[in-house]
mmCIF file of C-alpha atoms and ligand atoms in Angstrom:
data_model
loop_
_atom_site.group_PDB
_atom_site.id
_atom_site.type_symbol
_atom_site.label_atom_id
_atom_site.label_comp_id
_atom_site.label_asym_id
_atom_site.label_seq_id
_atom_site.Cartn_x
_atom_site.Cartn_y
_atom_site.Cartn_z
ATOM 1 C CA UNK A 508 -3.890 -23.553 13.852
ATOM 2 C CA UNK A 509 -1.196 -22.331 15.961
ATOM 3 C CA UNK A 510 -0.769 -18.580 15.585
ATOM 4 C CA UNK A 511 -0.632 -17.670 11.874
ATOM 5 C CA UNK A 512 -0.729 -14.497 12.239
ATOM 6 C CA UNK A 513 2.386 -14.137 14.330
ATOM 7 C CA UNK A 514 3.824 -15.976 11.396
ATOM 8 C CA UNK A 515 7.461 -16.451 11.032
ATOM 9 C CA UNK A 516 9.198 -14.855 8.793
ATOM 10 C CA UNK A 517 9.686 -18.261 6.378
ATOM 11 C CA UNK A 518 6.394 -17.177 4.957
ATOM 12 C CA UNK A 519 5.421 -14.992 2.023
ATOM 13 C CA UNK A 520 3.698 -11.637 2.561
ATOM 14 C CA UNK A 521 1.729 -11.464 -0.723
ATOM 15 C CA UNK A 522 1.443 -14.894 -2.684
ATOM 16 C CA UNK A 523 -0.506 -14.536 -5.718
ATOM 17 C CA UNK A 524 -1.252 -18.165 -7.967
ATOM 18 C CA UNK A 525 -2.837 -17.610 -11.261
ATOM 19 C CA UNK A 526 -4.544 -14.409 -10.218
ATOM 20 C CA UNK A 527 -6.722 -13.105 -12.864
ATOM 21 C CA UNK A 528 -9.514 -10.147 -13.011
ATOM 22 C CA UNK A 529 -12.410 -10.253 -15.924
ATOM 23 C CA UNK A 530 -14.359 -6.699 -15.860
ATOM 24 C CA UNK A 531 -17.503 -6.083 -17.682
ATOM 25 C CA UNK A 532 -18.018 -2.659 -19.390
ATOM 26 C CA UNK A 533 -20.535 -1.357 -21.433
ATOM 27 C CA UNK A 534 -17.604 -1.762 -24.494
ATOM 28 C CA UNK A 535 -17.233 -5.953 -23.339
ATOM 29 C CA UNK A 536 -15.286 -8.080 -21.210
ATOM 30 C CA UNK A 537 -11.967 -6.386 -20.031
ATOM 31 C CA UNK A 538 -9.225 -8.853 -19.387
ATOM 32 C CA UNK A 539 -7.385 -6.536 -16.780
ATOM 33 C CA UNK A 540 -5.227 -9.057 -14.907
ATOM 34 C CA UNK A 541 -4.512 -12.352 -17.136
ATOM 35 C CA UNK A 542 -2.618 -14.495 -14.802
ATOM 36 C CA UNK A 543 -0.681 -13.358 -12.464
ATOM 37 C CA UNK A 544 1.765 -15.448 -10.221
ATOM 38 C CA UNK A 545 3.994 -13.419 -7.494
ATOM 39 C CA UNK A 546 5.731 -13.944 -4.169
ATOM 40 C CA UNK A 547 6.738 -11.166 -1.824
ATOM 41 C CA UNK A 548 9.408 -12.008 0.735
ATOM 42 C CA UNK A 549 8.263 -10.188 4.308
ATOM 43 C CA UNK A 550 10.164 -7.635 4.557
ATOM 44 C CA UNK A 551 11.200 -7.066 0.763
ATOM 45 C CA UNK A 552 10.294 -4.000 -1.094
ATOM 46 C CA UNK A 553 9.030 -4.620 -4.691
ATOM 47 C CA UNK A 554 8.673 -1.926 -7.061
ATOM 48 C CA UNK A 555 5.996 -2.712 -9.259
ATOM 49 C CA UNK A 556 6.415 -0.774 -13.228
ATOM 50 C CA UNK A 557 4.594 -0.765 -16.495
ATOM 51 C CA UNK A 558 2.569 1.427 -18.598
ATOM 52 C CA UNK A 559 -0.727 3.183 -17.855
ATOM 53 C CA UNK A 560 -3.656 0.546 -17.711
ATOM 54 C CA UNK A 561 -1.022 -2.479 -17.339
ATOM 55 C CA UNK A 562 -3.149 -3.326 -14.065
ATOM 56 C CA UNK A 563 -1.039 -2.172 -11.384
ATOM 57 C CA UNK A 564 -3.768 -0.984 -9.588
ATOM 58 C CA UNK A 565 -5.898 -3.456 -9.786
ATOM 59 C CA UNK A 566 -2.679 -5.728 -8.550
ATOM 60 C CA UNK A 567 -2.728 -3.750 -5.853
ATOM 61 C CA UNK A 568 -6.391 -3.600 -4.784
ATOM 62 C CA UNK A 569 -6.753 -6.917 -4.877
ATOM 63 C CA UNK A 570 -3.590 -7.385 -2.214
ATOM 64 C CA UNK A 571 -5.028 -5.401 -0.691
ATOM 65 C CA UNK A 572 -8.393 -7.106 0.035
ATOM 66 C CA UNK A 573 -10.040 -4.403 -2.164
ATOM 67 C CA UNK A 574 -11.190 -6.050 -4.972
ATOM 68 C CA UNK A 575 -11.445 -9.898 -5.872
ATOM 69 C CA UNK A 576 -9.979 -11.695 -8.389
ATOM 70 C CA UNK A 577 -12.220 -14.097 -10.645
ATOM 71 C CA UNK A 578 -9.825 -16.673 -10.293
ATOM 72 C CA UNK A 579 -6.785 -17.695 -8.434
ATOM 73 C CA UNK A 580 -5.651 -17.752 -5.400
ATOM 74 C CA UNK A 581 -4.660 -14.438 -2.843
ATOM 75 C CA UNK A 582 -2.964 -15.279 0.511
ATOM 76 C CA UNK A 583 -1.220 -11.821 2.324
ATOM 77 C CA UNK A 584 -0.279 -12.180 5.857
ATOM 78 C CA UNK A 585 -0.435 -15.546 6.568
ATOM 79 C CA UNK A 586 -4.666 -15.048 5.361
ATOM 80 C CA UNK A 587 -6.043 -16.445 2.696
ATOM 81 C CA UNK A 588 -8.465 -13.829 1.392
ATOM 82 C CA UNK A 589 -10.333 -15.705 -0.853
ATOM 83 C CA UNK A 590 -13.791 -16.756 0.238
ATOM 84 C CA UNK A 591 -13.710 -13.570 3.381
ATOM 85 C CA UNK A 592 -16.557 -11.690 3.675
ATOM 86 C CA UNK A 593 -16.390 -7.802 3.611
ATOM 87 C CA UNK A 594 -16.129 -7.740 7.567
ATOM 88 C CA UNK A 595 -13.098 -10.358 7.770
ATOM 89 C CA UNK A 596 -11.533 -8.117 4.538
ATOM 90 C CA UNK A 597 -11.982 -5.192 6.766
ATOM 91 C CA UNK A 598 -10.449 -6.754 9.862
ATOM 92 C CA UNK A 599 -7.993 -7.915 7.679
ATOM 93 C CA UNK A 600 -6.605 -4.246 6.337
ATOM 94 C CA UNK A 601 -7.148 -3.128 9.430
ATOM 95 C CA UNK A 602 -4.848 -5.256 11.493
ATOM 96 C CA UNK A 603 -2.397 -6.240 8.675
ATOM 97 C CA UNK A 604 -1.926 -3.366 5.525
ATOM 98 C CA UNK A 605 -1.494 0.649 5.186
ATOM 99 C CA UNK A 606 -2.503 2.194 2.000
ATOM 100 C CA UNK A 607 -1.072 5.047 0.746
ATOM 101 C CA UNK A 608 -3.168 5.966 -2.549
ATOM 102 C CA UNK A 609 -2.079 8.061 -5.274
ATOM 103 C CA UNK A 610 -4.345 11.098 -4.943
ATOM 104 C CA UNK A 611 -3.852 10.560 -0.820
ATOM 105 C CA UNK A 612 -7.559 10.151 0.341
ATOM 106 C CA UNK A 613 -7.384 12.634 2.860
ATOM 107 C CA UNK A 614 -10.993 13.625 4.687
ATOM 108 C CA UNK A 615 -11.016 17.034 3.586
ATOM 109 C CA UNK A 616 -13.617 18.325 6.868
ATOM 110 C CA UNK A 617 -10.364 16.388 9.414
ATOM 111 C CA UNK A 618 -8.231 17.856 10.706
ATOM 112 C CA UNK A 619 -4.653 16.615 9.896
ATOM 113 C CA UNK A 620 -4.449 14.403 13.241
ATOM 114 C CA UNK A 621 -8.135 13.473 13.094
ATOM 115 C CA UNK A 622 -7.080 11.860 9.961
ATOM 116 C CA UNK A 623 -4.723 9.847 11.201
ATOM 117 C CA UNK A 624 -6.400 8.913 14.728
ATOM 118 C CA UNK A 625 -9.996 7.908 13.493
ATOM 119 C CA UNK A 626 -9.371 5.005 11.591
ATOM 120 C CA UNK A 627 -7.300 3.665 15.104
ATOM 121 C CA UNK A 628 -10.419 5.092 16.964
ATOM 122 C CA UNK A 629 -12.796 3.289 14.881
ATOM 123 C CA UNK A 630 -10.937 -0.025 15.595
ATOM 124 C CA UNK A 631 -10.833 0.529 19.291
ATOM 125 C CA UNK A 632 -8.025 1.919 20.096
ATOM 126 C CA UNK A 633 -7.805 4.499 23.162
ATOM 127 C CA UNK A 634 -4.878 6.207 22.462
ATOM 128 C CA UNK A 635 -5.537 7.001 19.082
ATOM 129 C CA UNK A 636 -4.652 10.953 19.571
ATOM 130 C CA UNK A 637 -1.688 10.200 20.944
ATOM 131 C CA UNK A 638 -0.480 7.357 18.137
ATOM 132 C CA UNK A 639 -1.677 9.701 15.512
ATOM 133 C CA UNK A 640 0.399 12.810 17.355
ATOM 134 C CA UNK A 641 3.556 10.287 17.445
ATOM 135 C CA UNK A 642 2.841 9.025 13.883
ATOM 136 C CA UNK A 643 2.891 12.959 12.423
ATOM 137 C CA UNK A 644 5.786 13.853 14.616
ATOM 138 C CA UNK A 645 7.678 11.098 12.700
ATOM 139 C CA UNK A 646 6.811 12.611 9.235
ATOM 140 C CA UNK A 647 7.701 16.538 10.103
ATOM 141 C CA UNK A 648 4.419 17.304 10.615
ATOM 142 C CA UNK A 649 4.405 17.802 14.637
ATOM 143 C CA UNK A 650 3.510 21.634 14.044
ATOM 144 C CA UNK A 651 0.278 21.060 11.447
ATOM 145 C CA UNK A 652 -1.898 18.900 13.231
ATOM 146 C CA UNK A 653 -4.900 21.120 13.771
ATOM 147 C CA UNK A 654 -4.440 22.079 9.655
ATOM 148 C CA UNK A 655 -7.207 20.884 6.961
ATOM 149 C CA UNK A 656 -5.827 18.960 3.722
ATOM 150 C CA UNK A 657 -6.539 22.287 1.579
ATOM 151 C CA UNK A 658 -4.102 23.994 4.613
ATOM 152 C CA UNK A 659 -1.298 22.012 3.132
ATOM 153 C CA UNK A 660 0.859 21.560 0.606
ATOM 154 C CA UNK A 661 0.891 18.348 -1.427
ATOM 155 C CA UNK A 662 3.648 16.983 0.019
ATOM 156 C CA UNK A 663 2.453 17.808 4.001
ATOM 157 C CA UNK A 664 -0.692 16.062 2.437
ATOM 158 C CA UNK A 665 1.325 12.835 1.334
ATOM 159 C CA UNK A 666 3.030 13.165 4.754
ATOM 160 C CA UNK A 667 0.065 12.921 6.071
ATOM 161 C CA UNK A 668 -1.214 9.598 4.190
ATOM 162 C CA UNK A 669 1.930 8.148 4.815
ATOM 163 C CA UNK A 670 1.516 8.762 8.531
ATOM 164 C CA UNK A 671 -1.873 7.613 8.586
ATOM 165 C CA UNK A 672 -0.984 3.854 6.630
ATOM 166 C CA UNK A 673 1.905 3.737 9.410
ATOM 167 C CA UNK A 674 0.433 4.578 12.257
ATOM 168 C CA UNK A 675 -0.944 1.512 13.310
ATOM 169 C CA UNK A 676 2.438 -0.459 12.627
ATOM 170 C CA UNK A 677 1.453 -2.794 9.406
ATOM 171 C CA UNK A 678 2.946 -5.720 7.917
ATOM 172 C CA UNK A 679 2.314 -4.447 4.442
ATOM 173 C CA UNK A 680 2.263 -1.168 3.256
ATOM 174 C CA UNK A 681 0.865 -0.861 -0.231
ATOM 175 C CA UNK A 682 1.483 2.282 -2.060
ATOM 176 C CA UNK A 683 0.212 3.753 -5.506
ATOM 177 C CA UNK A 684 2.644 6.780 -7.121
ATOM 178 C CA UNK A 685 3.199 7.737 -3.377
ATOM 179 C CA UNK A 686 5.462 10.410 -5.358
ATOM 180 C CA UNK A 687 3.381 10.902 -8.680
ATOM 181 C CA UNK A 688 1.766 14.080 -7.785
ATOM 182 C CA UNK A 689 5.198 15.909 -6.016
ATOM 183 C CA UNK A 690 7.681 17.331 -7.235
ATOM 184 C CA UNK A 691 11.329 16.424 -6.826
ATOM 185 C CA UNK A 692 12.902 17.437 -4.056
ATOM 186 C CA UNK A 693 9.550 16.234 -2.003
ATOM 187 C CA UNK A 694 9.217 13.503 -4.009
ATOM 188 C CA UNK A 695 12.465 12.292 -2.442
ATOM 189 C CA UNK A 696 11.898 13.524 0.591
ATOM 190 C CA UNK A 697 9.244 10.990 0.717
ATOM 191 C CA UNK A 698 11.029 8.413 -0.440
ATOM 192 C CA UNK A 699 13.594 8.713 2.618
ATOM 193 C CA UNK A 700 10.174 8.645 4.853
ATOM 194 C CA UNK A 701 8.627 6.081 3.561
ATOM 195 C CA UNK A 702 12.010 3.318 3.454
ATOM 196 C CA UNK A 703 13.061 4.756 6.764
ATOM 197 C CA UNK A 704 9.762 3.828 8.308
ATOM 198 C CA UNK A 705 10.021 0.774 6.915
ATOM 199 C CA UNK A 706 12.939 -0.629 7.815
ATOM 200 C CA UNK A 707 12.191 0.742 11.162
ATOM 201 C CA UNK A 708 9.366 -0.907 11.549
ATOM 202 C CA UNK A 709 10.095 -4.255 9.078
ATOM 203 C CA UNK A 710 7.338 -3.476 6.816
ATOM 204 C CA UNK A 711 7.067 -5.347 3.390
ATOM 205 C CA UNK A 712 6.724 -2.517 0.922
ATOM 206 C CA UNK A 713 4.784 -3.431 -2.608
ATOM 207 C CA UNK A 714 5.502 0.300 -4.290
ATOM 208 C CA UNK A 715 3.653 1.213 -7.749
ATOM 209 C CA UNK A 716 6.054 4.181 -9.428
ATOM 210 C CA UNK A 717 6.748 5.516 -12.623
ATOM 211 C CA UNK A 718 9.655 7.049 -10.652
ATOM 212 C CA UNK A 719 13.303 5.634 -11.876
ATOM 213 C CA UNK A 720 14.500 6.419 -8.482
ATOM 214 C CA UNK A 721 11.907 5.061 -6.490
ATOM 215 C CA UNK A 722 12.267 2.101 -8.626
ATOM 216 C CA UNK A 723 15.802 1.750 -7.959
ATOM 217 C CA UNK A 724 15.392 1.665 -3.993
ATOM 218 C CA UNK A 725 13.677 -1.507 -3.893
ATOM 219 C CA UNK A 726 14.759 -4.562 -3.823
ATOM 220 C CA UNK A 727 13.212 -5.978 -7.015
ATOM 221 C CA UNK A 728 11.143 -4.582 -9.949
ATOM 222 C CA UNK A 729 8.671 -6.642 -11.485
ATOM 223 C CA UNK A 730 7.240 -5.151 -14.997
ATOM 224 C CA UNK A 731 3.448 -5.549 -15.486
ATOM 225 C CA UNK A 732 2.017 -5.052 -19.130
ATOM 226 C CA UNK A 733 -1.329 -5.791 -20.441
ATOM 227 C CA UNK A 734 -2.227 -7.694 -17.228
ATOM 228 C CA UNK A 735 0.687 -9.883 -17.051
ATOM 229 C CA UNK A 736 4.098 -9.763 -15.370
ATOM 230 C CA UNK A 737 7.028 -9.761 -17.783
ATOM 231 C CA UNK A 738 10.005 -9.327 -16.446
ATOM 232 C CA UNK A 739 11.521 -9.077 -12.912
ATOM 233 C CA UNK A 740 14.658 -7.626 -11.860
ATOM 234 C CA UNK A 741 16.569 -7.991 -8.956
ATOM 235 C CA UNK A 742 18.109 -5.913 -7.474
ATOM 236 C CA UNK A 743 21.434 -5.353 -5.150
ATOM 237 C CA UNK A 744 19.759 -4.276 -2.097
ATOM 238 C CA UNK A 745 21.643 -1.789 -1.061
ATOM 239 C CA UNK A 746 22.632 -2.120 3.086
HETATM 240 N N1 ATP B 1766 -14.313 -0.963 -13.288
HETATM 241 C C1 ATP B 1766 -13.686 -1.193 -14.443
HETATM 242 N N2 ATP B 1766 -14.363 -1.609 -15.536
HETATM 243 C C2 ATP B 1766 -13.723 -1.891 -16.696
HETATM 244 N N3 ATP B 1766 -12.398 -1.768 -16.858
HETATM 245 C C3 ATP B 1766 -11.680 -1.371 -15.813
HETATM 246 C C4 ATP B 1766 -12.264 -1.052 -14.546
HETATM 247 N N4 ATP B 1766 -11.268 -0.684 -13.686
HETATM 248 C C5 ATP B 1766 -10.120 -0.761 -14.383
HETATM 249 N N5 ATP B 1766 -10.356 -1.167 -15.655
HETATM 250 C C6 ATP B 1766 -9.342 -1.375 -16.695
HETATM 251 O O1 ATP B 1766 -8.322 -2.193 -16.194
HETATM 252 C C7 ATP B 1766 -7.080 -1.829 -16.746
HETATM 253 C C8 ATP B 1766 -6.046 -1.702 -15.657
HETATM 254 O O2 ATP B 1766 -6.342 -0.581 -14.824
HETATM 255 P P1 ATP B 1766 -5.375 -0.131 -13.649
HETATM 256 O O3 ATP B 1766 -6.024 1.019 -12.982
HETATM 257 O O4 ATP B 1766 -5.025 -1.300 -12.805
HETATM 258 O O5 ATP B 1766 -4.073 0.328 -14.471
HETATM 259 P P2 ATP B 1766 -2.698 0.949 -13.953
HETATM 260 O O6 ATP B 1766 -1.609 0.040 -14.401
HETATM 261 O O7 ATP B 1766 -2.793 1.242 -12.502
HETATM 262 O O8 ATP B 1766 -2.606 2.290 -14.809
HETATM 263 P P3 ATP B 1766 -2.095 3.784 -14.393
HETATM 264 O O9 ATP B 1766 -0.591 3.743 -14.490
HETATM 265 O O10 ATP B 1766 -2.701 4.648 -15.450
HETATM 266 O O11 ATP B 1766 -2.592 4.094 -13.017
HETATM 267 C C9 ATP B 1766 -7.330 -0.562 -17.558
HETATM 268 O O12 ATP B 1766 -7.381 -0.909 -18.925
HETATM 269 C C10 ATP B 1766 -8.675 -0.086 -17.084
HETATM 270 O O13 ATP B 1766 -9.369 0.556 -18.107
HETATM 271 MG MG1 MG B 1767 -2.919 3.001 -11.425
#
């Protein structure tokens, strides 16, 4: 094939066909994603909504490369996920998605840039100090990067996981409650980092929130209950 991966803009990010995700618990079979069919434009930002154990999560792992479905069909990036092994998953993230979880993932025994530079050291890179230096620069934090997580505040912390899923320049950015545990005034705060660094960079965003505001910035919402979408607004994006 000629290039996918320097794909054109014509194609999808995230294309999900008849995605669905059977669990087994000691209580039965969980039907936690029943169905699921979704296109993401690169370059949009989709707010995804719904109540607790709708499945956004789980929507989001399995973009992510984290989990797989039982059935249907995953393609993000030009890749078609289904059938790759754990290594090709990894490769996949690596080159292609940032994550910024809800509870931010942080090593607690790194250092603030070591958090950000290993992952870019693992895959290779040689200037990883210096990406990771530029990449917490970006977010404010140019004066904390010899702190620990538990030297920071929750929000320096969120910085710093934001930092970390940017710094090596993904397509896709995938991010759980990036605000849930902030309050406010950070909360926005990150908001302004996270859609300036995206348009800055082009990123597709796919943004789990219970946050009205957070909601509002993106482009379209989609609604997720009980496994299924079921509704979809869009949005006036504004300029
Ligand atoms: N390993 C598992 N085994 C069984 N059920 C699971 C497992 N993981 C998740 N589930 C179920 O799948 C459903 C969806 O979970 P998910 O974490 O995606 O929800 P969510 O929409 O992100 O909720 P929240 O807003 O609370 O984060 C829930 O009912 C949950 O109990
Ligand atoms: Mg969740």
């Amino acid at each position: 094939m000629n290039s996918p991966d320097r794909s054109d803009t014509a194609e999808p990010m995230i294309q999900l066909a008849n995605v669905t995700l059977n669990l087994r618990s000691a209580a039965g079979e969980v039907n936690v994603l029943r169905g699921i069919d979704l296109s993401v434009a690169a370059g949009e930002a989709v707010g995804l909504v719904g109540p607790s154990g709708a499945g956004k999560s789980t929507l989001m792992m399995i973009a992510a490369g984290l989990e797989t479905p039982t059935t249907g069909r995953v393609r993000v990036a030009g890749q078609d996920l289904t059938g790759l092994g754990e290594d090709a998953l990894a490769r996949f993230r690596r080159d292609h998605v940032g994550i910024v979880f809800q509870a931010f993932r942080l090593v607690p025994t790194m250092t603030a840039l070591e958090n950000v530079a290993i992952p870019l050291e693992l895959a290779g890179r040689s200037d990883a100090f210096e990406a990771a230096e530029t990449a917490l620069a970006n977010v404010g934090l140019g004066a904390r990067t010899g702190h620990y997580p538990d030297q920071l505040s929750g929000g320096e912390q969120q910085r710093v996981a934001i930092a970390r899923a940017f710094v090596s320049a993904p397509r896709l950015l995938l991010a759980d409650e990036p605000t849930g545990n902030l309050d406010g005034k950070t909360g926005e705060t990150i908001i302004e980092l996270l859609f300036g660094l995206a348009r800055d960079h082009g990123t597709t965003l796919l943004l789990i929130t219970h946050d009205p505001v957070l909601a509002g910035r993106c482009d379209r919402v989609l609604h997720i209950a009980d496994g299924r979408i079921i509704e979809q607004d869009a949005r006036q994006a504004a300029e």
